CSV table of C-alpha atoms in Angstrom, one decimal:
chain,number,residue,atom,x,y,z
A,9,UNK,CA,62.5,69.5,98.4
A,10,UNK,CA,64.9,69.3,95.5
A,11,UNK,CA,68.4,70.7,95.7
A,12,UNK,CA,69.3,73.7,93.5
A,13,UNK,CA,71.7,72.5,90.7
A,14,UNK,CA,73.5,75.8,91.1
A,15,UNK,CA,74.6,74.8,94.6
A,16,UNK,CA,76.3,71.7,93.4
A,17,UNK,CA,80.0,72.6,93.1
A,18,UNK,CA,80.4,70.2,90.2
A,19,UNK,CA,77.4,71.3,88.2
A,20,UNK,CA,78.0,72.6,84.7
A,21,UNK,CA,76.9,76.1,85.7
A,22,UNK,CA,79.2,76.2,88.7
A,23,UNK,CA,82.1,75.0,86.7
A,24,UNK,CA,81.4,77.6,84.0
A,25,UNK,CA,81.3,80.3,86.7
A,26,UNK,CA,84.6,79.0,88.1
A,27,UNK,CA,86.2,79.3,84.6
A,28,UNK,CA,85.0,82.9,84.4
A,29,UNK,CA,86.5,83.6,87.8
A,30,UNK,CA,89.8,82.1,86.6
A,31,UNK,CA,89.7,84.4,83.6
A,32,UNK,CA,89.0,87.4,85.8
A,33,UNK,CA,91.9,86.5,88.0
A,34,UNK,CA,94.2,86.1,85.0
A,35,UNK,CA,93.2,89.6,83.8
A,36,UNK,CA,94.0,91.0,87.3
A,37,UNK,CA,97.4,89.4,87.2
A,38,UNK,CA,98.0,90.7,83.6
A,39,UNK,CA,97.0,94.2,84.7
A,40,UNK,CA,99.4,94.1,87.6
A,41,UNK,CA,102.2,92.9,85.3
A,42,UNK,CA,101.3,95.8,82.9
A,43,UNK,CA,101.7,98.3,85.8
A,44,UNK,CA,105.0,96.8,86.9
A,45,UNK,CA,106.4,97.0,83.3
A,46,UNK,CA,105.3,100.7,83.2
A,47,UNK,CA,107.1,101.3,86.5
A,48,UNK,CA,110.3,99.7,85.2
A,49,UNK,CA,110.1,101.6,81.9
A,50,UNK,CA,109.8,104.9,83.8
A,51,UNK,CA,112.9,103.8,85.8
A,52,UNK,CA,114.9,103.1,82.7
A,53,UNK,CA,114.0,106.4,81.2
A,54,UNK,CA,115.0,108.2,84.4
A,55,UNK,CA,118.2,106.3,84.8
A,56,UNK,CA,119.2,106.8,81.1
A,57,UNK,CA,118.3,110.5,81.3
A,58,UNK,CA,120.4,111.1,84.4
A,59,UNK,CA,123.3,109.2,83.0
A,60,UNK,CA,123.0,111.0,79.7
A,61,UNK,CA,122.8,114.4,81.4
A,62,UNK,CA,125.7,113.7,83.7
A,63,UNK,CA,127.8,112.2,80.9
A,64,UNK,CA,127.2,115.2,78.6
A,65,UNK,CA,128.0,117.6,81.5
A,66,UNK,CA,131.2,115.6,82.1
A,67,UNK,CA,132.5,115.6,78.6
A,68,UNK,CA,131.8,119.3,78.0
A,69,UNK,CA,133.7,120.2,81.2
A,70,UNK,CA,136.7,117.9,80.8
A,71,UNK,CA,139.9,119.9,80.3
A,72,UNK,CA,142.7,118.5,78.2
A,73,UNK,CA,146.0,117.9,80.0
A,74,UNK,CA,148.4,120.9,80.0
A,75,UNK,CA,150.4,121.1,76.8
A,76,UNK,CA,148.0,119.0,74.8
A,77,UNK,CA,145.5,120.4,72.4
A,78,UNK,CA,141.8,119.7,73.0
A,79,UNK,CA,140.8,116.4,71.3
A,80,UNK,CA,144.1,114.6,71.8
A,81,UNK,CA,144.8,112.3,68.9
A,82,UNK,CA,146.3,109.5,71.0
A,83,UNK,CA,144.9,106.1,70.3
A,84,UNK,CA,143.2,106.0,73.6
A,85,UNK,CA,141.8,109.5,73.1
A,86,UNK,CA,140.3,108.6,69.8
A,87,UNK,CA,138.7,105.4,71.2
A,88,UNK,CA,137.3,107.4,74.1
A,89,UNK,CA,135.7,109.9,71.7
A,90,UNK,CA,134.2,107.1,69.6
A,91,UNK,CA,132.9,105.4,72.7
A,92,UNK,CA,131.4,108.7,73.8
A,93,UNK,CA,129.4,109.0,70.6
A,94,UNK,CA,128.3,105.3,70.9
A,95,UNK,CA,127.3,105.9,74.6
A,96,UNK,CA,125.2,108.9,73.8
A,97,UNK,CA,123.4,106.9,71.1
A,98,UNK,CA,122.9,103.9,73.4
A,99,UNK,CA,121.5,106.0,76.2
A,100,UNK,CA,119.2,107.8,73.8
A,101,UNK,CA,118.0,104.6,72.2
A,102,UNK,CA,117.4,103.1,75.6
A,103,UNK,CA,115.1,106.0,76.5
A,104,UNK,CA,113.3,105.6,73.1
A,105,UNK,CA,112.6,101.9,73.6
A,106,UNK,CA,111.4,102.5,77.2
A,107,UNK,CA,109.1,105.2,75.9
A,108,UNK,CA,107.8,102.9,73.2
A,109,UNK,CA,106.9,100.4,75.9
A,110,UNK,CA,104.9,103.0,77.7
A,111,UNK,CA,102.8,103.9,74.6
A,112,UNK,CA,99.1,103.2,74.9
A,113,UNK,CA,97.7,100.3,72.9
A,114,UNK,CA,94.1,99.7,72.0
A,115,UNK,CA,92.4,96.6,73.1
A,116,UNK,CA,88.9,95.3,73.7
A,117,UNK,CA,89.2,95.5,77.5
A,118,UNK,CA,87.3,93.5,80.0
A,119,UNK,CA,83.7,92.5,79.0
A,120,UNK,CA,82.1,94.6,81.7
A,121,UNK,CA,83.6,97.8,80.2
A,122,UNK,CA,81.9,97.5,76.8
A,123,UNK,CA,78.4,97.0,78.1
A,124,UNK,CA,78.4,93.4,76.8
A,125,UNK,CA,77.4,91.8,80.1
A,126,UNK,CA,74.8,94.5,80.8
A,127,UNK,CA,73.1,94.0,77.4
A,128,UNK,CA,73.3,90.2,77.7
A,129,UNK,CA,71.7,90.2,81.1
A,130,UNK,CA,69.0,92.7,79.8
A,131,UNK,CA,68.3,90.3,76.9
A,132,UNK,CA,68.1,87.4,79.4
A,133,UNK,CA,65.7,89.3,81.6
A,134,UNK,CA,63.3,89.8,78.6
A,135,UNK,CA,62.8,86.1,78.2
A,136,UNK,CA,60.3,84.0,80.1
A,137,UNK,CA,61.5,82.9,83.5
A,138,UNK,CA,61.1,79.3,82.5
A,139,UNK,CA,63.6,79.8,79.6
A,140,UNK,CA,66.2,81.7,81.7
A,141,UNK,CA,67.7,78.7,83.4
A,142,UNK,CA,68.4,77.1,80.1
A,143,UNK,CA,70.0,80.2,78.6
A,144,UNK,CA,72.1,81.1,81.6
A,145,UNK,CA,75.0,78.7,80.7
A,146,UNK,CA,75.1,80.2,77.3
A,147,UNK,CA,75.5,83.7,78.9
A,148,UNK,CA,78.3,82.4,81.1
A,149,UNK,CA,80.0,80.7,78.1
A,150,UNK,CA,79.8,83.9,76.1
A,151,UNK,CA,81.2,85.9,79.1
A,152,UNK,CA,84.1,83.3,79.4
A,153,UNK,CA,84.7,83.7,75.7
A,154,UNK,CA,84.9,87.5,76.0
A,155,UNK,CA,87.3,87.2,78.9
A,156,UNK,CA,89.4,84.8,76.8
A,157,UNK,CA,89.6,87.4,73.9
A,158,UNK,CA,90.4,90.2,76.4
A,159,UNK,CA,93.2,88.1,78.1
A,160,UNK,CA,94.7,87.0,74.8
A,161,UNK,CA,94.9,90.6,73.6
A,162,UNK,CA,96.3,91.8,76.9
A,163,UNK,CA,98.9,89.0,77.0
A,164,UNK,CA,100.0,89.9,73.5
A,165,UNK,CA,100.3,93.6,74.5
A,166,UNK,CA,102.1,92.8,77.7
A,167,UNK,CA,104.5,90.6,75.7
A,168,UNK,CA,105.2,93.5,73.2
A,169,UNK,CA,105.7,95.9,76.1
A,170,UNK,CA,108.1,93.5,77.9
A,171,UNK,CA,110.1,93.0,74.7
A,172,UNK,CA,110.6,96.7,74.1
A,173,UNK,CA,111.5,97.3,77.7
A,174,UNK,CA,114.0,94.4,77.6
A,175,UNK,CA,115.8,96.0,74.6
A,176,UNK,CA,115.9,99.3,76.6
A,177,UNK,CA,117.3,97.6,79.6
A,178,UNK,CA,120.0,95.8,77.5
A,179,UNK,CA,120.9,99.1,75.8
A,180,UNK,CA,121.3,100.9,79.2
A,181,UNK,CA,123.5,98.0,80.4
A,182,UNK,CA,125.7,98.2,77.4
A,183,UNK,CA,125.9,102.0,77.7
A,184,UNK,CA,127.0,101.6,81.4
A,185,UNK,CA,129.7,99.3,80.1
A,186,UNK,CA,130.8,101.9,77.6
A,187,UNK,CA,130.9,104.5,80.3
A,188,UNK,CA,133.2,102.3,82.3
A,189,UNK,CA,135.4,101.7,79.3
A,190,UNK,CA,135.6,105.5,78.7
A,191,UNK,CA,136.7,106.0,82.3
A,192,UNK,CA,139.4,103.5,81.9
A,193,UNK,CA,140.6,105.0,78.6
A,194,UNK,CA,140.6,108.5,80.2
A,195,UNK,CA,142.9,107.2,82.9
A,196,UNK,CA,145.2,105.8,80.3
A,197,UNK,CA,145.5,109.0,78.3
């Protein structure tokens, strides 16, 4: 009785299958990273929105000190006003960048979604059984190639998403610094 070459862990076919499994695992990890970035972007949008709403509510309700007209022209008051405008712009920009990172992108997706694997297996089943064993490695190589294309596109999309989100996070950090500076300037006025 001869051993089945598919049972040999070092056979070409077994190694090709192992490579396909690695690509599938890579795709799962990229998908998880995608979801984590979406969650972070939603958090940035929520935080920036809350800060923006609270800041606008605060600056519209702030009363000028008794005896001073609204919009005091002291040096600190002018800087606080300018920083207020910058802060609103930064918070708004932060939300825009986070929203851009959430935007849907087109990609080929995993090979099993497009029917590629199903049609390739159907083609293989239409061949003579004696020819199938010889064509199976080609099928697995093609599947590995399709996973490589999918993962490359997904990696690129995740990278773009992460870059946009990073800008949004930096902007919200700078805007928080501006809010702190405004608070200090208000105490000095």
